[in-house]
mmCIF file of C-alpha atoms in Angstrom:
data_model
loop_
_atom_site.group_PDB
_atom_site.id
_atom_site.type_symbol
_atom_site.label_atom_id
_atom_site.label_comp_id
_atom_site.label_asym_id
_atom_site.label_seq_id
_atom_site.Cartn_x
_atom_site.Cartn_y
_atom_site.Cartn_z
ATOM 1 C CA UNK A 1 27.956 63.545 46.208
ATOM 2 C CA UNK A 2 24.936 65.643 45.669
ATOM 3 C CA UNK A 3 21.441 64.350 46.501
ATOM 4 C CA UNK A 4 20.492 64.490 42.803
ATOM 5 C CA UNK A 5 23.159 61.896 41.919
ATOM 6 C CA UNK A 6 21.995 59.249 44.435
ATOM 7 C CA UNK A 7 19.003 57.807 42.410
ATOM 8 C CA UNK A 8 21.264 57.316 39.382
ATOM 9 C CA UNK A 9 23.844 55.452 41.451
ATOM 10 C CA UNK A 10 21.177 53.192 42.949
ATOM 11 C CA UNK A 11 20.121 52.094 39.424
ATOM 12 C CA UNK A 12 23.664 51.331 38.299
ATOM 13 C CA UNK A 13 23.862 47.748 39.723
ATOM 14 C CA UNK A 14 20.602 46.788 38.001
ATOM 15 C CA UNK A 15 21.880 48.128 34.690
ATOM 16 C CA UNK A 16 25.085 46.104 35.054
ATOM 17 C CA UNK A 17 23.117 42.931 35.733
ATOM 18 C CA UNK A 18 21.025 43.478 32.622
ATOM 19 C CA UNK A 19 24.121 44.036 30.483
ATOM 20 C CA UNK A 20 25.776 40.927 31.924
ATOM 21 C CA UNK A 21 22.703 38.800 31.179
ATOM 22 C CA UNK A 22 22.670 40.081 27.614
ATOM 23 C CA UNK A 23 26.271 38.934 27.165
ATOM 24 C CA UNK A 24 25.576 35.351 28.295
ATOM 25 C CA UNK A 25 25.268 32.751 25.463
ATOM 26 C CA UNK A 26 21.654 31.881 24.687
ATOM 27 C CA UNK A 27 20.324 28.351 24.316
ATOM 28 C CA UNK A 28 19.913 27.225 20.714
ATOM 29 C CA UNK A 29 16.501 27.797 19.160
ATOM 30 C CA UNK A 30 13.934 25.038 19.309
ATOM 31 C CA UNK A 31 11.397 24.384 16.578
ATOM 32 C CA UNK A 32 7.972 22.915 17.209
ATOM 33 C CA UNK A 33 6.953 19.832 15.293
ATOM 34 C CA UNK A 34 5.328 16.427 15.498
ATOM 35 C CA UNK A 35 5.853 12.774 14.594
ATOM 36 C CA UNK A 36 4.427 11.487 11.321
ATOM 37 C CA UNK A 37 4.189 7.911 10.072
ATOM 38 C CA UNK A 38 4.392 6.800 6.451
ATOM 39 C CA UNK A 39 1.906 3.944 6.489
ATOM 40 C CA UNK A 40 1.935 0.987 4.123
ATOM 41 C CA UNK A 41 -1.623 0.186 3.008
ATOM 42 C CA UNK A 42 -1.949 -3.487 2.103
ATOM 43 C CA UNK A 43 -4.681 -4.367 -0.401
ATOM 44 C CA UNK A 44 -5.504 -7.219 -2.741
ATOM 45 C CA UNK A 45 -5.787 -6.522 -6.486
ATOM 46 C CA UNK A 46 -8.751 -8.914 -6.591
ATOM 47 C CA UNK A 47 -12.161 -8.584 -4.952
ATOM 48 C CA UNK A 48 -13.821 -11.024 -2.595
ATOM 49 C CA UNK A 49 -15.272 -11.684 0.827
ATOM 50 C CA UNK A 50 -12.832 -11.399 3.716
ATOM 51 C CA UNK A 51 -12.671 -14.937 5.111
ATOM 52 C CA UNK A 52 -9.729 -14.509 7.496
ATOM 53 C CA UNK A 53 -8.130 -11.508 9.187
ATOM 54 C CA UNK A 54 -4.937 -12.807 10.789
ATOM 55 C CA UNK A 55 -3.865 -9.625 12.646
ATOM 56 C CA UNK A 56 -5.263 -7.092 15.104
ATOM 57 C CA UNK A 57 -4.593 -3.414 15.732
ATOM 58 C CA UNK A 58 -1.450 -2.794 17.751
ATOM 59 C CA UNK A 59 0.102 -6.147 16.861
ATOM 60 C CA UNK A 60 3.725 -6.295 15.716
ATOM 61 C CA UNK A 61 4.389 -8.637 12.785
ATOM 62 C CA UNK A 62 7.458 -9.744 10.887
ATOM 63 C CA UNK A 63 8.058 -9.515 7.167
ATOM 64 C CA UNK A 64 6.102 -12.192 5.322
ATOM 65 C CA UNK A 65 3.607 -12.772 8.138
ATOM 66 C CA UNK A 66 0.066 -13.569 6.859
ATOM 67 C CA UNK A 67 -2.282 -10.590 7.089
ATOM 68 C CA UNK A 68 -5.604 -11.591 5.528
ATOM 69 C CA UNK A 69 -7.275 -13.888 3.021
ATOM 70 C CA UNK A 70 -10.211 -13.389 0.674
ATOM 71 C CA UNK A 71 -12.642 -16.000 -0.625
ATOM 72 C CA UNK A 72 -10.710 -17.881 -3.320
ATOM 73 C CA UNK A 73 -13.240 -20.510 -4.421
ATOM 74 C CA UNK A 74 -13.678 -18.944 -7.850
ATOM 75 C CA UNK A 75 -9.912 -18.420 -8.188
ATOM 76 C CA UNK A 76 -9.169 -22.049 -7.352
ATOM 77 C CA UNK A 77 -11.814 -23.206 -9.829
ATOM 78 C CA UNK A 78 -10.282 -20.991 -12.509
ATOM 79 C CA UNK A 79 -6.844 -22.388 -11.679
ATOM 80 C CA UNK A 80 -8.109 -25.944 -12.018
ATOM 81 C CA UNK A 81 -9.765 -25.062 -15.305
ATOM 82 C CA UNK A 82 -6.546 -23.498 -16.588
ATOM 83 C CA UNK A 83 -4.544 -26.577 -15.561
ATOM 84 C CA UNK A 84 -6.968 -28.772 -17.470
ATOM 85 C CA UNK A 85 -6.758 -26.527 -20.522
ATOM 86 C CA UNK A 86 -2.962 -26.788 -20.506
ATOM 87 C CA UNK A 87 -3.134 -30.567 -20.388
ATOM 88 C CA UNK A 88 -5.683 -30.611 -23.181
ATOM 89 C CA UNK A 89 -3.613 -28.268 -25.352
ATOM 90 C CA UNK A 90 -0.475 -30.328 -24.824
ATOM 91 C CA UNK A 91 -2.339 -33.513 -25.661
ATOM 92 C CA UNK A 92 -3.701 -31.920 -28.807
ATOM 93 C CA UNK A 93 -0.230 -30.769 -29.870
ATOM 94 C CA UNK A 94 1.224 -34.243 -29.243
ATOM 95 C CA UNK A 95 -1.608 -35.849 -31.147
ATOM 96 C CA UNK A 96 -1.003 -33.552 -34.104
ATOM 97 C CA UNK A 97 2.557 -34.810 -34.314
ATOM 98 C CA UNK A 98 1.521 -38.470 -34.288
ATOM 99 C CA UNK A 99 -1.428 -38.036 -36.644
ATOM 100 C CA UNK A 100 -3.684 -40.355 -34.648
ATOM 101 C CA UNK A 101 -7.362 -39.611 -35.168
ATOM 102 C CA UNK A 102 -8.843 -41.265 -32.071
ATOM 103 C CA UNK A 103 -6.893 -39.150 -29.554
ATOM 104 C CA UNK A 104 -7.927 -36.036 -31.451
ATOM 105 C CA UNK A 105 -11.535 -36.912 -30.901
ATOM 106 C CA UNK A 106 -10.780 -37.545 -27.214
ATOM 107 C CA UNK A 107 -9.167 -34.122 -26.955
ATOM 108 C CA UNK A 108 -12.172 -32.477 -28.569
ATOM 109 C CA UNK A 109 -14.447 -34.235 -26.115
ATOM 110 C CA UNK A 110 -12.263 -33.129 -23.201
ATOM 111 C CA UNK A 111 -12.347 -29.555 -24.446
ATOM 112 C CA UNK A 112 -16.097 -29.711 -24.757
ATOM 113 C CA UNK A 113 -16.370 -31.005 -21.201
ATOM 114 C CA UNK A 114 -14.164 -28.180 -20.023
ATOM 115 C CA UNK A 115 -16.288 -25.673 -21.902
ATOM 116 C CA UNK A 116 -19.396 -27.045 -20.184
ATOM 117 C CA UNK A 117 -17.639 -26.667 -16.825
ATOM 118 C CA UNK A 118 -16.609 -23.120 -17.696
ATOM 119 C CA UNK A 119 -20.150 -22.253 -18.705
ATOM 120 C CA UNK A 120 -21.463 -23.655 -15.429
ATOM 121 C CA UNK A 121 -18.893 -21.600 -13.532
ATOM 122 C CA UNK A 122 -19.816 -18.479 -15.512
ATOM 123 C CA UNK A 123 -23.503 -19.009 -14.758
ATOM 124 C CA UNK A 124 -22.732 -19.366 -11.054
ATOM 125 C CA UNK A 125 -20.637 -16.213 -11.121
ATOM 126 C CA UNK A 126 -23.449 -14.360 -12.868
ATOM 127 C CA UNK A 127 -25.872 -15.370 -10.111
ATOM 128 C CA UNK A 128 -23.390 -14.219 -7.473
ATOM 129 C CA UNK A 129 -22.873 -10.871 -9.196
ATOM 130 C CA UNK A 130 -26.652 -10.344 -9.367
ATOM 131 C CA UNK A 131 -26.831 -10.892 -5.604
ATOM 132 C CA UNK A 132 -24.016 -8.396 -5.017
ATOM 133 C CA UNK A 133 -25.742 -5.794 -7.224
ATOM 134 C CA UNK A 134 -28.907 -6.205 -5.179
ATOM 135 C CA UNK A 135 -26.919 -5.631 -1.989
ATOM 136 C CA UNK A 136 -25.170 -2.625 -3.490
ATOM 137 C CA UNK A 137 -21.653 -4.065 -3.314
ATOM 138 C CA UNK A 138 -20.842 -3.803 -7.039
ATOM 139 C CA UNK A 139 -21.920 -1.692 -9.978
ATOM 140 C CA UNK A 140 -24.234 -2.594 -12.853
ATOM 141 C CA UNK A 141 -21.268 -2.576 -15.249
ATOM 142 C CA UNK A 142 -19.661 -5.445 -13.342
ATOM 143 C CA UNK A 143 -22.891 -7.416 -13.635
ATOM 144 C CA UNK A 144 -22.933 -6.717 -17.377
ATOM 145 C CA UNK A 145 -19.367 -8.045 -17.634
ATOM 146 C CA UNK A 146 -20.403 -11.234 -15.856
ATOM 147 C CA UNK A 147 -23.368 -11.657 -18.224
ATOM 148 C CA UNK A 148 -21.073 -11.191 -21.221
ATOM 149 C CA UNK A 149 -18.664 -13.789 -19.843
ATOM 150 C CA UNK A 150 -21.525 -16.257 -19.416
ATOM 151 C CA UNK A 151 -22.683 -15.742 -23.014
ATOM 152 C CA UNK A 152 -19.141 -16.209 -24.285
ATOM 153 C CA UNK A 153 -18.801 -19.429 -22.302
ATOM 154 C CA UNK A 154 -21.964 -20.837 -23.872
ATOM 155 C CA UNK A 155 -20.779 -19.715 -27.302
ATOM 156 C CA UNK A 156 -17.576 -21.655 -26.673
ATOM 157 C CA UNK A 157 -19.636 -24.754 -25.926
ATOM 158 C CA UNK A 158 -21.440 -24.397 -29.255
ATOM 159 C CA UNK A 159 -18.134 -23.882 -31.052
ATOM 160 C CA UNK A 160 -16.561 -27.010 -29.573
ATOM 161 C CA UNK A 161 -19.672 -29.072 -30.287
ATOM 162 C CA UNK A 162 -19.319 -28.125 -33.940
ATOM 163 C CA UNK A 163 -15.583 -28.860 -33.819
ATOM 164 C CA UNK A 164 -16.227 -32.317 -32.418
ATOM 165 C CA UNK A 165 -18.512 -33.124 -35.342
ATOM 166 C CA UNK A 166 -15.768 -32.281 -37.817
ATOM 167 C CA UNK A 167 -12.940 -33.922 -35.848
ATOM 168 C CA UNK A 168 -13.023 -37.018 -38.032
ATOM 169 C CA UNK A 169 -12.679 -35.076 -41.252
ATOM 170 C CA UNK A 170 -9.215 -34.803 -42.868
ATOM 171 C CA UNK A 171 -7.333 -31.581 -42.059
ATOM 172 C CA UNK A 172 -4.152 -29.916 -43.203
ATOM 173 C CA UNK A 173 -1.540 -31.339 -40.829
ATOM 174 C CA UNK A 174 0.938 -28.383 -40.728
ATOM 175 C CA UNK A 175 -1.806 -25.852 -40.034
ATOM 176 C CA UNK A 176 -3.359 -28.094 -37.401
ATOM 177 C CA UNK A 177 -0.030 -28.556 -35.659
ATOM 178 C CA UNK A 178 0.653 -24.801 -35.621
ATOM 179 C CA UNK A 179 -2.798 -24.122 -34.161
ATOM 180 C CA UNK A 180 -2.266 -26.760 -31.456
ATOM 181 C CA UNK A 181 1.047 -25.229 -30.463
ATOM 182 C CA UNK A 182 -0.496 -21.763 -30.302
ATOM 183 C CA UNK A 183 -3.326 -23.110 -28.139
ATOM 184 C CA UNK A 184 -0.747 -24.605 -25.780
ATOM 185 C CA UNK A 185 0.978 -21.260 -25.349
ATOM 186 C CA UNK A 186 -2.343 -19.503 -24.764
ATOM 187 C CA UNK A 187 -3.396 -22.113 -22.208
ATOM 188 C CA UNK A 188 -0.112 -21.723 -20.343
ATOM 189 C CA UNK A 189 -0.569 -17.970 -20.177
ATOM 190 C CA UNK A 190 -4.099 -18.436 -18.843
ATOM 191 C CA UNK A 191 -2.707 -20.869 -16.283
ATOM 192 C CA UNK A 192 -0.170 -18.293 -15.101
ATOM 193 C CA UNK A 193 -2.861 -15.646 -14.785
ATOM 194 C CA UNK A 194 -5.171 -17.980 -12.846
ATOM 195 C CA UNK A 195 -2.352 -18.932 -10.460
ATOM 196 C CA UNK A 196 -1.587 -15.243 -9.878
ATOM 197 C CA UNK A 197 -5.216 -14.419 -9.069
ATOM 198 C CA UNK A 198 -5.408 -17.334 -6.643
ATOM 199 C CA UNK A 199 -2.216 -16.169 -4.923
ATOM 200 C CA UNK A 200 -3.379 -12.544 -4.665
ATOM 201 C CA UNK A 201 -6.351 -13.571 -2.522
ATOM 202 C CA UNK A 202 -3.810 -14.115 0.303
ATOM 203 C CA UNK A 203 -1.720 -11.135 1.387
ATOM 204 C CA UNK A 204 1.338 -11.070 3.652
ATOM 205 C CA UNK A 205 3.255 -8.274 5.346
ATOM 206 C CA UNK A 206 5.682 -6.647 2.882
ATOM 207 C CA UNK A 207 7.874 -5.573 5.820
ATOM 208 C CA UNK A 208 8.098 -5.931 9.579
ATOM 209 C CA UNK A 209 6.119 -3.353 11.521
ATOM 210 C CA UNK A 210 3.150 -2.381 13.661
ATOM 211 C CA UNK A 211 -0.422 -3.060 12.561
ATOM 212 C CA UNK A 212 -1.799 0.475 12.788
ATOM 213 C CA UNK A 213 -5.362 -0.228 11.675
ATOM 214 C CA UNK A 214 -7.686 -2.750 10.040
ATOM 215 C CA UNK A 215 -10.500 -1.520 7.806
ATOM 216 C CA UNK A 216 -12.710 -4.597 7.283
ATOM 217 C CA UNK A 217 -14.142 -7.396 9.398
ATOM 218 C CA UNK A 218 -14.397 -11.059 8.470
ATOM 219 C CA UNK A 219 -17.455 -11.681 6.334
ATOM 220 C CA UNK A 220 -17.419 -8.263 4.658
ATOM 221 C CA UNK A 221 -16.977 -7.831 0.922
ATOM 222 C CA UNK A 222 -13.695 -6.160 -0.049
ATOM 223 C CA UNK A 223 -13.503 -4.402 -3.446
ATOM 224 C CA UNK A 224 -10.356 -4.867 -5.511
ATOM 225 C CA UNK A 225 -7.575 -2.500 -4.491
ATOM 226 C CA UNK A 226 -9.258 -1.465 -1.230
ATOM 227 C CA UNK A 227 -6.785 -1.480 1.725
ATOM 228 C CA UNK A 228 -7.581 -4.010 4.424
ATOM 229 C CA UNK A 229 -4.619 -3.392 6.748
ATOM 230 C CA UNK A 230 -2.311 -0.419 7.371
ATOM 231 C CA UNK A 231 1.239 -1.244 8.456
ATOM 232 C CA UNK A 232 3.793 1.094 10.044
ATOM 233 C CA UNK A 233 7.405 -0.150 9.666
ATOM 234 C CA UNK A 234 9.893 1.146 12.276
ATOM 235 C CA UNK A 235 11.891 3.154 9.733
ATOM 236 C CA UNK A 236 8.740 4.883 8.437
ATOM 237 C CA UNK A 237 8.477 7.267 11.423
ATOM 238 C CA UNK A 238 9.865 10.751 11.014
ATOM 239 C CA UNK A 239 9.880 14.176 12.609
ATOM 240 C CA UNK A 240 8.214 17.082 10.807
ATOM 241 C CA UNK A 241 8.898 20.601 12.033
ATOM 242 C CA UNK A 242 8.716 24.167 10.761
ATOM 243 C CA UNK A 243 11.707 26.495 10.566
ATOM 244 C CA UNK A 244 11.347 30.279 10.101
ATOM 245 C CA UNK A 245 12.501 31.684 6.797
ATOM 246 C CA UNK A 246 15.354 33.559 8.493
ATOM 247 C CA UNK A 247 16.845 30.325 9.887
ATOM 248 C CA UNK A 248 16.292 27.746 7.140
ATOM 249 C CA UNK A 249 19.357 28.902 5.205
ATOM 250 C CA UNK A 250 21.605 27.484 7.943
ATOM 251 C CA UNK A 251 20.200 23.958 7.535
ATOM 252 C CA UNK A 252 21.335 21.290 5.104
ATOM 253 C CA UNK A 253 20.427 17.710 4.281
ATOM 254 C CA UNK A 254 22.082 15.224 6.593
ATOM 255 C CA UNK A 255 22.536 17.754 9.380
ATOM 256 C CA UNK A 256 22.155 16.376 12.917
ATOM 257 C CA UNK A 257 19.288 17.508 15.139
ATOM 258 C CA UNK A 258 17.885 16.285 18.443
ATOM 259 C CA UNK A 259 14.253 15.442 19.135
ATOM 260 C CA UNK A 260 12.641 16.046 22.495
ATOM 261 C CA UNK A 261 9.219 14.813 23.567
ATOM 262 C CA UNK A 262 7.273 14.194 26.758
ATOM 263 C CA UNK A 263 8.314 10.911 28.335
ATOM 264 C CA UNK A 264 11.073 10.205 25.807
ATOM 265 C CA UNK A 265 13.905 10.686 28.291
ATOM 266 C CA UNK A 266 17.182 11.711 26.674
ATOM 267 C CA UNK A 267 17.032 13.646 23.374
ATOM 268 C CA UNK A 268 16.697 11.410 20.333
ATOM 269 C CA UNK A 269 19.278 11.956 17.574
ATOM 270 C CA UNK A 270 18.043 12.386 14.012
ATOM 271 C CA UNK A 271 19.259 13.761 10.705
ATOM 272 C CA UNK A 272 17.497 16.105 8.315
ATOM 273 C CA UNK A 273 16.176 14.172 5.313
ATOM 274 C CA UNK A 274 14.110 16.838 3.573
ATOM 275 C CA UNK A 275 13.881 20.624 3.376
ATOM 276 C CA UNK A 276 10.812 21.872 1.546
ATOM 277 C CA UNK A 277 11.705 23.996 -1.498
ATOM 278 C CA UNK A 278 8.770 26.339 -0.971
ATOM 279 C CA UNK A 279 7.694 28.393 2.027
ATOM 280 C CA UNK A 280 4.276 28.243 3.671
ATOM 281 C CA UNK A 281 2.446 29.981 6.472
ATOM 282 C CA UNK A 282 2.767 28.710 10.029
ATOM 283 C CA UNK A 283 0.187 25.924 10.580
ATOM 284 C CA UNK A 284 -2.430 26.853 13.204
ATOM 285 C CA UNK A 285 -1.663 23.697 15.209
ATOM 286 C CA UNK A 286 1.927 24.849 15.836
ATOM 287 C CA UNK A 287 1.969 27.103 18.892
ATOM 288 C CA UNK A 288 5.297 28.522 20.057
ATOM 289 C CA UNK A 289 6.137 31.867 21.597
ATOM 290 C CA UNK A 290 9.679 31.604 20.224
ATOM 291 C CA UNK A 291 8.504 31.293 16.603
ATOM 292 C CA UNK A 292 6.782 34.532 15.655
ATOM 293 C CA UNK A 293 7.531 34.500 11.952
ATOM 294 C CA UNK A 294 4.612 33.781 9.668
ATOM 295 C CA UNK A 295 6.704 32.416 6.802
ATOM 296 C CA UNK A 296 8.197 28.974 7.513
ATOM 297 C CA UNK A 297 9.687 25.970 5.704
ATOM 298 C CA UNK A 298 8.693 22.389 6.366
ATOM 299 C CA UNK A 299 11.677 20.223 7.350
ATOM 300 C CA UNK A 300 11.764 16.467 7.992
ATOM 301 C CA UNK A 301 14.295 14.440 9.983
ATOM 302 C CA UNK A 302 14.758 10.692 10.337
ATOM 303 C CA UNK A 303 15.819 9.037 13.612
ATOM 304 C CA UNK A 304 17.594 5.689 13.734
ATOM 305 C CA UNK A 305 15.450 2.509 13.515
ATOM 306 C CA UNK A 306 15.854 1.752 17.227
ATOM 307 C CA UNK A 307 15.070 5.319 18.317
ATOM 308 C CA UNK A 308 12.113 5.530 15.930
ATOM 309 C CA UNK A 309 10.256 2.972 18.061
ATOM 310 C CA UNK A 310 10.128 5.562 20.879
ATOM 311 C CA UNK A 311 8.100 7.922 18.701
ATOM 312 C CA UNK A 312 4.379 7.742 17.980
ATOM 313 C CA UNK A 313 2.559 9.453 15.074
ATOM 314 C CA UNK A 314 0.946 12.704 16.170
ATOM 315 C CA UNK A 315 3.270 13.136 19.162
ATOM 316 C CA UNK A 316 4.447 16.784 19.686
ATOM 317 C CA UNK A 317 8.191 17.365 19.374
ATOM 318 C CA UNK A 318 10.752 20.026 20.191
ATOM 319 C CA UNK A 319 13.538 19.938 17.609
ATOM 320 C CA UNK A 320 16.923 21.532 18.253
ATOM 321 C CA UNK A 321 20.032 21.748 16.125
ATOM 322 C CA UNK A 322 23.080 19.925 17.437
ATOM 323 C CA UNK A 323 25.824 22.450 18.154
ATOM 324 C CA UNK A 324 28.916 21.903 16.017
ATOM 325 C CA UNK A 325 27.341 18.969 14.110
ATOM 326 C CA UNK A 326 27.685 18.687 10.354
ATOM 327 C CA UNK A 327 26.909 16.146 7.689
#
């Protein structure tokens, strides 16, 4: 062996080791991602002051558990008024069938009394709306609506006063009976609407879950449709991760993956529930030396309900495909 061949022979073992390492199977790729929660925002379709907040942040509630209640004084008054209107309409319809004049006059007087009560309620509501406008809680248009309602209520009083004066005059019985029946139907519809508004002032949990946040305190005014509580059901937690364009073609809906996170212990099984149809650029919050491609696809995976409780929104994840798993 010549001296010139010795350096080459000394490098031969190192070259063999490098070739052997290249032949070893590599661990499956891992994709960086995070946990996201699909929150349920619970709101009331009616406005009012928050009188009771029955839950706190971090509390776990069951389906149907009470969440909050708004001031329902006006709603209960409207419900009582609607109940009285139904009774009056039914009495008027029954009286039209019997043809008795005295009960008709009594009905007219009852309707007039109800109209006075409605006008008083409308005036009180107008005063309340003026106070809310001054405090900046509602708009001028809402105050104008309240003023219009008050004028209409007083016009109704004048109308029924005139009707009471003519109650003793002879009328066409078939037409009177048809009008009484129509008034009964209208009163029943108003009763249903008033009952619905009274019920909507109290909201319960649509599903079991974690109270993620509360947005108002007791005593604050809540506009209609404004969320008061956000709820996170167990099955509303999912993994979101980004797969390079070169690898997304090997994925399919329903495919099994495993989720790894700090403190989670054993990998959490999940299945792919969504593959975005369009590519996007790698988000700046995703840092991974193993993912150098700029063009990625957003993929989502759902764990089982029990495993989902181990995950927290915003938590970083390492997602790996399950070898040999299929749909």
